[in-house]
Short mmCIF file of N, CA, C and O in Angstrom, two decimals:
data_model
loop_
_atom_site.label_atom_id
_atom_site.label_comp_id
_atom_site.label_asym_id
_atom_site.label_seq_id
_atom_site.Cartn_x
_atom_site.Cartn_y
_atom_site.Cartn_z
N MET A 24 1.01 -0.90 0.09
CA MET A 24 -0.05 0.03 -0.04
C MET A 24 1.05 1.28 -0.14
O MET A 24 1.66 1.34 0.81
N THR A 25 0.61 2.09 -1.11
CA THR A 25 1.54 3.02 -0.70
C THR A 25 0.85 4.32 -0.41
O THR A 25 -0.12 4.04 -0.04
N PRO A 26 1.58 4.95 -0.37
CA PRO A 26 1.51 6.73 1.14
C PRO A 26 -0.03 7.21 0.47
O PRO A 26 -0.67 7.76 0.74
N GLU A 27 0.31 7.16 -1.11
CA GLU A 27 -0.86 7.65 -1.92
C GLU A 27 -2.02 7.18 -1.50
O GLU A 27 -3.18 7.92 -1.02
N THR A 28 -2.28 5.86 -1.72
CA THR A 28 -3.45 5.28 -1.20
C THR A 28 -4.08 5.65 0.11
O THR A 28 -5.42 5.76 0.53
N LEU A 29 -2.81 5.76 1.11
CA LEU A 29 -3.45 6.11 2.58
C LEU A 29 -4.31 7.79 2.71
O LEU A 29 -4.95 7.88 3.41
N LEU A 30 -3.38 8.56 1.88
CA LEU A 30 -3.82 10.05 1.94
C LEU A 30 -4.82 10.33 1.26
O LEU A 30 -5.64 11.44 1.71
N GLN A 31 -5.31 10.12 0.29
CA GLN A 31 -6.11 10.22 -0.54
C GLN A 31 -7.67 10.37 0.23
O GLN A 31 -8.39 11.33 0.31
N PRO A 32 -8.08 9.03 0.86
CA PRO A 32 -9.16 9.30 1.83
C PRO A 32 -9.22 10.19 2.67
O PRO A 32 -10.38 11.04 3.08
N LEU A 33 -7.93 10.86 3.09
CA LEU A 33 -8.16 11.82 4.10
C LEU A 33 -8.14 13.20 3.59
O LEU A 33 -8.93 14.24 4.17
N ALA A 34 -7.67 13.12 2.49
CA ALA A 34 -7.84 14.42 1.80
C ALA A 34 -9.48 14.84 1.38
O ALA A 34 -9.83 15.74 1.73
N VAL A 35 -10.06 13.62 1.44
CA VAL A 35 -11.45 13.48 0.68
C VAL A 35 -12.13 13.92 2.05
O VAL A 35 -13.16 14.73 1.95
N PHE A 36 -11.73 13.30 3.35
CA PHE A 36 -12.25 13.54 4.40
C PHE A 36 -12.48 14.96 4.61
O PHE A 36 -13.37 15.55 5.38
N LEU A 37 -11.08 15.49 4.87
CA LEU A 37 -10.97 16.49 5.12
C LEU A 37 -11.84 18.05 4.28
O LEU A 37 -12.14 18.71 4.78
N GLY A 38 -11.64 17.80 2.93
CA GLY A 38 -12.62 18.09 1.93
C GLY A 38 -14.07 18.20 2.50
O GLY A 38 -14.53 19.12 2.50
N ALA A 39 -14.38 17.35 2.48
CA ALA A 39 -16.03 17.18 3.09
C ALA A 39 -16.45 18.02 4.63
O ALA A 39 -17.54 18.41 4.49
N TYR A 40 -15.30 17.56 5.55
CA TYR A 40 -15.65 18.30 6.67
C TYR A 40 -15.49 19.87 6.45
O TYR A 40 -16.12 20.40 7.29
N ALA A 41 -14.96 20.28 5.85
CA ALA A 41 -14.55 21.67 5.59
C ALA A 41 -15.54 22.00 4.77
O ALA A 41 -16.21 23.06 5.01
N ALA A 42 -16.11 21.33 3.73
CA ALA A 42 -17.55 21.89 3.27
C ALA A 42 -18.49 22.22 4.26
O ALA A 42 -19.71 23.01 4.05
N LEU A 43 -19.01 20.96 4.85
CA LEU A 43 -20.09 21.15 5.78
C LEU A 43 -19.71 22.00 7.04
O LEU A 43 -20.92 22.36 7.49
N ALA A 44 -18.56 22.12 7.49
CA ALA A 44 -18.11 23.51 8.32
C ALA A 44 -18.68 24.70 7.81
O ALA A 44 -19.12 25.39 8.54
N GLY A 45 -18.00 24.69 6.35
CA GLY A 45 -18.31 26.05 5.87
C GLY A 45 -19.58 26.58 5.56
O GLY A 45 -20.31 27.15 5.90
N PHE A 46 -20.81 25.66 5.49
CA PHE A 46 -21.91 25.83 5.41
C PHE A 46 -22.75 26.36 6.66
O PHE A 46 -23.27 27.23 6.62
N THR A 47 -22.19 25.72 8.03
CA THR A 47 -22.69 26.26 9.16
C THR A 47 -22.08 27.59 9.50
O THR A 47 -22.78 28.33 10.19
N TRP A 48 -21.00 27.53 9.00
CA TRP A 48 -19.84 28.81 9.44
C TRP A 48 -21.07 29.95 8.09
O TRP A 48 -21.28 30.88 9.14
N LEU A 49 -21.23 29.84 7.49
CA LEU A 49 -21.74 30.72 6.44
C LEU A 49 -23.07 30.99 7.01
O LEU A 49 -23.62 32.16 6.92
N ARG A 50 -23.78 29.90 7.54
CA ARG A 50 -25.30 30.24 8.28
C ARG A 50 -25.01 31.11 9.30
O ARG A 50 -25.86 32.12 9.50
N ARG A 51 -24.17 30.81 9.96
CA ARG A 51 -24.03 32.13 11.29
C ARG A 51 -23.47 33.58 10.85
O ARG A 51 -24.00 34.54 11.30
N LEU A 52 -22.57 33.21 9.70
CA LEU A 52 -22.20 34.53 9.43
C LEU A 52 -23.40 35.49 8.54
O LEU A 52 -23.19 36.76 9.04
N VAL A 53 -23.90 35.04 7.92
CA VAL A 53 -25.30 35.72 7.66
C VAL A 53 -26.29 36.10 8.81
O VAL A 53 -26.79 37.58 8.30
N ALA A 54 -26.26 35.71 9.46
CA ALA A 54 -27.05 35.72 10.94
C ALA A 54 -26.40 37.17 11.53
O ALA A 54 -27.15 37.50 12.43
N GLU A 55 -25.19 37.27 11.15
CA GLU A 55 -24.59 38.07 12.60
C GLU A 55 -24.90 39.82 11.69
O GLU A 55 -24.88 39.69 10.42
N ARG A 56 -24.14 40.53 12.57
CA ARG A 56 -24.37 41.89 12.28
C ARG A 56 -23.14 42.46 11.23
O ARG A 56 -22.07 41.23 11.30
N ALA A 57 -22.92 43.43 10.44
CA ALA A 57 -21.70 43.71 9.48
C ALA A 57 -20.47 43.49 10.23
O ALA A 57 -19.91 43.24 9.85
N ALA A 58 -20.15 44.20 11.49
CA ALA A 58 -19.24 44.39 12.37
C ALA A 58 -18.68 42.53 12.67
O ALA A 58 -17.42 42.74 12.50
N ARG A 59 -19.34 42.24 13.24
CA ARG A 59 -19.01 40.78 13.48
C ARG A 59 -18.82 40.13 12.07
O ARG A 59 -18.17 39.39 12.69
N ARG A 60 -19.56 40.33 11.18
CA ARG A 60 -19.36 39.63 9.97
C ARG A 60 -17.95 39.72 9.42
O ARG A 60 -16.95 38.87 9.28
N ARG A 61 -17.31 40.93 9.51
CA ARG A 61 -15.69 41.63 9.27
C ARG A 61 -14.75 40.37 10.02
O ARG A 61 -14.02 40.05 10.10
N GLY A 62 -15.26 40.78 11.58
CA GLY A 62 -14.23 39.91 11.94
C GLY A 62 -14.43 38.52 12.35
O GLY A 62 -13.40 37.85 12.27
N MET A 63 -15.38 38.08 12.20
CA MET A 63 -15.58 36.33 11.67
C MET A 63 -14.67 35.80 10.35
O MET A 63 -14.01 34.83 10.30
N GLY A 64 -14.84 37.01 9.48
CA GLY A 64 -14.06 36.83 8.31
C GLY A 64 -12.52 36.91 8.43
O GLY A 64 -11.53 36.11 7.84
N LEU A 65 -12.08 38.00 9.21
CA LEU A 65 -10.56 38.27 9.51
C LEU A 65 -10.04 36.79 10.08
O LEU A 65 -9.05 36.42 10.24
N ASN A 66 -10.96 36.59 11.07
CA ASN A 66 -10.67 35.40 11.75
C ASN A 66 -10.23 34.01 11.30
O ASN A 66 -9.24 33.15 11.28
N LEU A 67 -11.34 33.92 10.23
CA LEU A 67 -11.28 32.88 9.37
C LEU A 67 -9.93 32.77 8.36
O LEU A 67 -9.12 31.83 8.31
N ALA A 68 -9.73 34.09 8.04
CA ALA A 68 -8.43 34.40 7.16
C ALA A 68 -7.19 34.30 7.81
O ALA A 68 -6.13 33.61 7.35
N ARG A 69 -7.47 34.70 9.17
CA ARG A 69 -5.78 34.35 10.13
C ARG A 69 -5.61 32.95 10.30
O ARG A 69 -4.38 32.60 10.22
N ARG A 70 -6.50 32.18 10.51
CA ARG A 70 -6.51 30.99 10.98
C ARG A 70 -6.14 29.72 9.57
O ARG A 70 -5.58 29.03 9.85
N SER A 71 -6.76 30.06 8.79
CA SER A 71 -7.01 29.05 7.36
C SER A 71 -6.02 29.88 6.30
O SER A 71 -5.42 28.63 5.41
N GLY A 72 -5.82 30.96 6.05
CA GLY A 72 -4.78 31.74 5.27
C GLY A 72 -3.95 30.89 5.08
O GLY A 72 -3.10 30.66 3.68
N PRO A 73 -2.81 31.15 5.70
CA PRO A 73 -1.32 30.32 6.11
C PRO A 73 -1.41 28.80 4.79
O PRO A 73 -0.69 28.84 4.35
N PRO A 74 -2.22 27.93 5.63
CA PRO A 74 -2.27 26.61 4.87
C PRO A 74 -2.68 26.52 3.57
O PRO A 74 -2.31 25.63 2.73
N VAL A 75 -3.88 27.30 3.43
CA VAL A 75 -4.28 27.42 2.51
C VAL A 75 -3.33 28.17 0.89
O VAL A 75 -3.02 27.78 -0.19
N LEU A 76 -2.73 29.17 1.59
CA LEU A 76 -1.63 29.80 0.50
C LEU A 76 -0.31 28.78 0.43
O LEU A 76 0.02 28.67 -0.62
N ALA A 77 0.01 27.97 1.74
CA ALA A 77 1.14 27.09 1.45
C ALA A 77 0.56 26.28 0.20
O ALA A 77 1.18 25.37 -0.53
N GLY A 78 -0.60 25.60 0.30
CA GLY A 78 -1.38 24.55 -0.61
C GLY A 78 -1.08 25.26 -1.93
O GLY A 78 -0.73 24.31 -2.85
N LEU A 79 -1.54 26.35 -1.97
CA LEU A 79 -1.52 26.93 -3.05
C LEU A 79 -0.18 27.17 -4.09
O LEU A 79 0.12 26.98 -5.09
N ALA A 80 0.77 27.55 -3.15
CA ALA A 80 2.12 27.47 -3.52
C ALA A 80 2.54 26.00 -3.86
O ALA A 80 3.48 26.15 -4.77
N VAL A 81 2.53 25.21 -3.17
CA VAL A 81 2.97 23.87 -3.73
C VAL A 81 2.23 23.49 -5.02
O VAL A 81 2.84 22.82 -5.97
N LEU A 82 1.02 23.75 -5.14
CA LEU A 82 0.51 23.57 -6.50
C LEU A 82 1.15 24.59 -7.67
O LEU A 82 1.14 23.92 -8.46
N ALA A 83 1.29 25.44 -7.40
CA ALA A 83 1.90 26.26 -8.42
C ALA A 83 3.14 26.00 -8.53
O ALA A 83 3.73 25.97 -9.84
N PHE A 84 3.90 25.57 -7.55
CA PHE A 84 5.32 25.07 -7.77
C PHE A 84 5.54 24.00 -8.63
O PHE A 84 6.22 23.73 -9.49
N GLY A 85 4.45 22.83 -8.44
CA GLY A 85 4.81 21.24 -9.27
C GLY A 85 4.03 21.86 -10.31
O GLY A 85 4.45 21.28 -11.37
N ALA A 86 3.00 22.64 -10.87
CA ALA A 86 2.38 23.29 -12.15
C ALA A 86 3.78 23.71 -12.96
O ALA A 86 4.05 23.34 -14.27
N LEU A 87 4.39 24.63 -12.56
CA LEU A 87 6.02 25.50 -12.92
C LEU A 87 6.68 24.48 -13.25
O LEU A 87 7.60 24.77 -14.38
N SER A 88 7.23 23.78 -12.41
CA SER A 88 8.45 22.61 -12.68
C SER A 88 8.09 21.50 -13.24
O SER A 88 9.30 20.82 -13.38
N GLY A 89 6.88 20.97 -13.13
CA GLY A 89 6.62 19.99 -13.79
C GLY A 89 6.58 18.81 -13.17
O GLY A 89 6.84 17.76 -13.34
N ALA A 90 6.79 18.86 -11.87
CA ALA A 90 7.00 17.77 -10.62
C ALA A 90 5.70 16.90 -10.63
O ALA A 90 4.27 17.85 -10.67
N ALA A 91 5.83 16.01 -10.60
CA ALA A 91 4.68 14.89 -10.40
C ALA A 91 4.18 14.93 -8.68
O ALA A 91 5.19 14.77 -7.85
N GLY A 92 3.06 14.64 -8.46
CA GLY A 92 2.48 14.33 -7.14
C GLY A 92 2.41 15.50 -6.31
O GLY A 92 2.69 15.08 -5.24
N THR A 93 2.17 16.50 -6.82
CA THR A 93 1.91 17.69 -5.98
C THR A 93 0.53 17.95 -5.43
O THR A 93 0.31 18.84 -4.51
N MET A 94 -0.21 17.40 -6.63
CA MET A 94 -1.75 17.74 -6.08
C MET A 94 -2.35 17.26 -4.84
O MET A 94 -2.97 17.69 -4.28
N LEU A 95 -1.64 16.06 -4.57
CA LEU A 95 -2.20 15.56 -2.72
C LEU A 95 -2.06 15.89 -2.06
O LEU A 95 -2.53 16.62 -1.07
N PRO A 96 -0.60 16.69 -1.55
CA PRO A 96 -0.11 17.50 -0.78
C PRO A 96 -0.75 18.81 -0.65
O PRO A 96 -0.79 19.43 0.47
N ALA A 97 -1.02 19.20 -1.91
CA ALA A 97 -1.68 20.68 -1.90
C ALA A 97 -3.08 20.56 -1.40
O ALA A 97 -3.79 21.23 -0.87
N ALA A 98 -3.80 19.41 -1.49
CA ALA A 98 -5.50 18.99 -1.49
C ALA A 98 -5.63 19.01 -0.09
O ALA A 98 -6.17 19.25 0.63
N LEU A 99 -4.48 18.25 0.67
CA LEU A 99 -4.28 18.04 2.15
C LEU A 99 -3.81 19.40 2.77
O LEU A 99 -4.74 19.39 3.92
N LEU A 100 -3.30 20.32 2.64
CA LEU A 100 -2.95 21.70 2.68
C LEU A 100 -4.05 22.42 2.90
O LEU A 100 -4.79 23.30 3.60
N ILE A 101 -4.83 22.85 1.56
CA ILE A 101 -5.75 23.45 1.50
C ILE A 101 -7.42 22.90 2.52
O ILE A 101 -7.85 23.87 3.15
N ALA A 102 -7.56 21.85 2.16
CA ALA A 102 -8.74 21.30 2.69
C ALA A 102 -8.44 20.74 4.31
O ALA A 102 -9.14 21.61 5.18
N GLY A 103 -7.22 20.80 4.91
CA GLY A 103 -6.95 20.70 6.20
C GLY A 103 -6.84 22.18 7.09
O GLY A 103 -7.39 22.40 8.12
N GLY A 104 -6.63 23.23 6.03
CA GLY A 104 -6.43 24.41 6.50
C GLY A 104 -8.06 24.95 6.62
O GLY A 104 -8.32 25.72 7.58
N LEU A 105 -8.74 24.87 5.53
CA LEU A 105 -9.98 24.88 5.90
C LEU A 105 -10.79 24.27 6.87
O LEU A 105 -11.69 25.23 7.51
N GLY A 106 -10.60 23.10 6.97
CA GLY A 106 -11.07 22.61 8.17
C GLY A 106 -10.73 23.02 9.30
O GLY A 106 -11.70 23.24 9.99
N PHE A 107 -9.51 23.21 9.65
CA PHE A 107 -9.52 23.73 10.82
C PHE A 107 -10.06 25.51 11.15
O PHE A 107 -10.41 25.39 12.23
N GLY A 108 -9.67 26.15 10.01
CA GLY A 108 -10.18 27.37 10.14
C GLY A 108 -11.24 27.92 10.52
O GLY A 108 -12.00 28.24 11.53
N LEU A 109 -12.29 26.51 10.18
CA LEU A 109 -13.83 26.97 10.14
C LEU A 109 -14.42 26.21 11.20
O LEU A 109 -15.20 26.66 11.92
N HIS A 110 -13.46 24.83 11.93
CA HIS A 110 -13.97 24.47 12.96
C HIS A 110 -13.78 25.21 14.23
O HIS A 110 -14.37 25.70 15.23
N LYS A 111 -12.34 26.18 14.23
CA LYS A 111 -12.12 27.37 15.26
C LYS A 111 -13.12 28.32 15.57
O LYS A 111 -13.46 28.77 16.40
N GLY A 112 -13.58 28.55 13.94
CA GLY A 112 -14.37 30.05 13.96
C GLY A 112 -16.17 29.14 14.55
O GLY A 112 -16.62 30.10 14.90
N LEU A 113 -15.98 28.06 14.43
CA LEU A 113 -17.57 27.57 14.73
C LEU A 113 -17.54 27.43 16.37
O LEU A 113 -18.28 27.75 16.93
N ALA A 114 -16.20 27.41 16.92
CA ALA A 114 -16.35 27.01 18.33
C ALA A 114 -16.29 28.16 18.74
O ALA A 114 -16.84 28.57 20.08
N GLU A 115 -15.64 29.05 18.34
CA GLU A 115 -15.41 30.43 18.55
C GLU A 115 -17.05 31.38 18.55
O GLU A 115 -17.74 32.07 19.99
N ALA A 116 -17.55 31.11 17.82
CA ALA A 116 -19.23 31.52 17.66
C ALA A 116 -20.10 30.70 18.68
O ALA A 116 -21.13 30.91 18.71
N GLY A 117 -19.61 29.65 19.37
CA GLY A 117 -20.53 28.65 20.17
C GLY A 117 -21.46 27.62 19.34
O GLY A 117 -22.25 27.00 20.22
N LEU A 118 -20.65 27.38 18.47
CA LEU A 118 -21.69 26.55 17.61
C LEU A 118 -20.89 25.07 17.91
O LEU A 118 -20.97 24.24 16.59
N GLY A 119 -19.60 24.82 18.35
CA GLY A 119 -18.60 23.89 18.16
C GLY A 119 -19.23 22.77 19.27
O GLY A 119 -18.25 22.21 19.98
N THR A 120 -20.29 22.65 19.71
CA THR A 120 -20.54 21.29 20.81
C THR A 120 -20.39 19.72 20.41
O THR A 120 -19.91 19.68 19.09
N TRP A 121 -20.14 19.02 20.98
CA TRP A 121 -19.53 17.87 20.76
C TRP A 121 -20.78 17.17 19.99
O TRP A 121 -20.20 16.14 18.91
N ARG A 122 -22.05 17.38 20.07
CA ARG A 122 -23.05 16.92 19.34
C ARG A 122 -22.87 17.11 17.62
O ARG A 122 -23.14 16.29 16.94
N SER A 123 -22.57 18.60 17.78
CA SER A 123 -22.63 19.38 16.13
C SER A 123 -21.31 18.72 15.59
O SER A 123 -21.43 18.27 14.33
N GLU A 124 -20.28 18.74 16.44
CA GLU A 124 -19.04 17.89 15.84
C GLU A 124 -19.09 16.42 15.31
O GLU A 124 -18.69 15.66 14.35
N ALA A 125 -19.65 15.58 16.23
CA ALA A 125 -19.87 14.33 15.62
C ALA A 125 -20.78 14.20 14.69
O ALA A 125 -20.08 13.23 13.96
N LEU A 126 -21.82 14.79 14.59
CA LEU A 126 -22.50 14.98 13.53
C LEU A 126 -21.81 15.06 12.03
O LEU A 126 -22.18 14.58 10.92
N ARG A 127 -21.19 16.22 12.16
CA ARG A 127 -20.40 16.69 10.80
C ARG A 127 -19.14 15.69 10.59
O ARG A 127 -19.29 15.46 9.44
N VAL A 128 -18.22 14.81 11.90
CA VAL A 128 -17.60 14.23 11.25
C VAL A 128 -17.85 12.87 10.81
O VAL A 128 -17.46 12.17 9.87
N LEU A 129 -19.43 12.33 10.96
CA LEU A 129 -19.73 11.42 10.67
C LEU A 129 -20.65 11.60 9.12
O LEU A 129 -20.87 10.63 8.35
N LEU A 130 -21.04 12.43 9.07
CA LEU A 130 -21.55 13.12 7.56
C LEU A 130 -20.33 13.34 6.53
O LEU A 130 -20.54 13.10 5.42
N ALA A 131 -19.18 13.71 7.14
CA ALA A 131 -17.93 13.71 6.42
C ALA A 131 -17.62 12.43 5.97
O ALA A 131 -17.13 11.90 5.04
N LEU A 132 -17.34 11.57 7.02
CA LEU A 132 -17.19 10.33 6.41
C LEU A 132 -17.95 9.47 5.69
O LEU A 132 -17.52 8.63 5.10
N ALA A 133 -19.40 9.86 6.08
CA ALA A 133 -20.30 9.11 5.08
C ALA A 133 -20.03 9.59 3.43
O ALA A 133 -20.24 9.04 2.45
N ALA A 134 -19.76 11.03 3.24
CA ALA A 134 -19.31 11.45 2.32
C ALA A 134 -18.05 11.33 1.61
O ALA A 134 -17.90 10.81 0.26
N MET A 135 -17.22 10.83 2.34
CA MET A 135 -15.74 10.29 2.09
C MET A 135 -15.55 9.04 1.58
O MET A 135 -15.45 8.33 0.63
N THR A 136 -16.84 8.34 2.13
CA THR A 136 -17.02 6.79 1.94
C THR A 136 -17.51 6.80 0.28
O THR A 136 -17.58 5.86 -0.46
N GLY A 137 -18.56 7.57 -0.12
CA GLY A 137 -19.49 7.33 -1.25
C GLY A 137 -18.70 8.22 -2.07
O GLY A 137 -18.88 7.69 -3.24
N ALA A 138 -18.01 8.93 -2.00
CA ALA A 138 -16.96 9.75 -2.78
C ALA A 138 -15.87 8.59 -3.66
O ALA A 138 -15.75 8.40 -4.81
N LEU A 139 -15.39 7.86 -2.44
CA LEU A 139 -14.29 7.22 -2.69
C LEU A 139 -15.33 5.91 -3.36
O LEU A 139 -14.72 5.32 -4.47
N TRP A 140 -15.94 5.59 -2.95
CA TRP A 140 -16.78 4.10 -3.63
C TRP A 140 -17.19 4.87 -5.23
O TRP A 140 -17.19 4.07 -5.85
N LEU A 141 -17.91 5.86 -5.40
CA LEU A 141 -18.14 6.36 -6.55
C LEU A 141 -17.03 6.33 -7.48
O LEU A 141 -17.35 5.96 -9.00
N SER A 142 -15.57 6.87 -6.98
CA SER A 142 -14.82 7.07 -7.85
C SER A 142 -13.88 5.81 -8.66
O SER A 142 -13.23 5.62 -9.42
N GLY A 143 -14.15 4.62 -7.44
CA GLY A 143 -13.45 3.41 -7.56
C GLY A 143 -12.38 3.23 -6.77
O GLY A 143 -11.73 2.27 -7.32
N LEU A 144 -12.30 4.18 -6.37
CA LEU A 144 -10.88 3.92 -5.41
C LEU A 144 -11.00 3.18 -4.12
O LEU A 144 -9.91 2.54 -3.86
N ALA A 145 -12.06 2.68 -3.68
CA ALA A 145 -12.23 1.84 -2.31
C ALA A 145 -12.61 0.61 -2.95
O ALA A 145 -13.61 0.63 -3.68
N ALA A 146 -11.47 -0.11 -2.88
CA ALA A 146 -11.98 -1.64 -3.31
C ALA A 146 -12.00 -2.44 -2.13
O ALA A 146 -11.46 -2.60 -1.34
#
């Protein structure tokens, strides 16, 4: 088993978790006042900005240099950074209870399993 086959499901899980947390975060953002929206956006950028920018840099470096295999590390950095930033933002907004997190994790696992099964990677 190669490291790629082990890291692909992790990247898909992190992406699904970030998408689910992003929906909840956006729902909370729309309900807030304008000043609070700006603060929530800045906090998200502060927390998830560096890993997302690093992932984009890895992706750009791989495209410019012709290096193979940079897509997976870039996907891990971007999805992980977004997931972390959104998780911390939800915890700060008071929406990070263990029940909501457990539901998000279970839904992300289900989405990961379904995506890998449909793509043919889960054998």
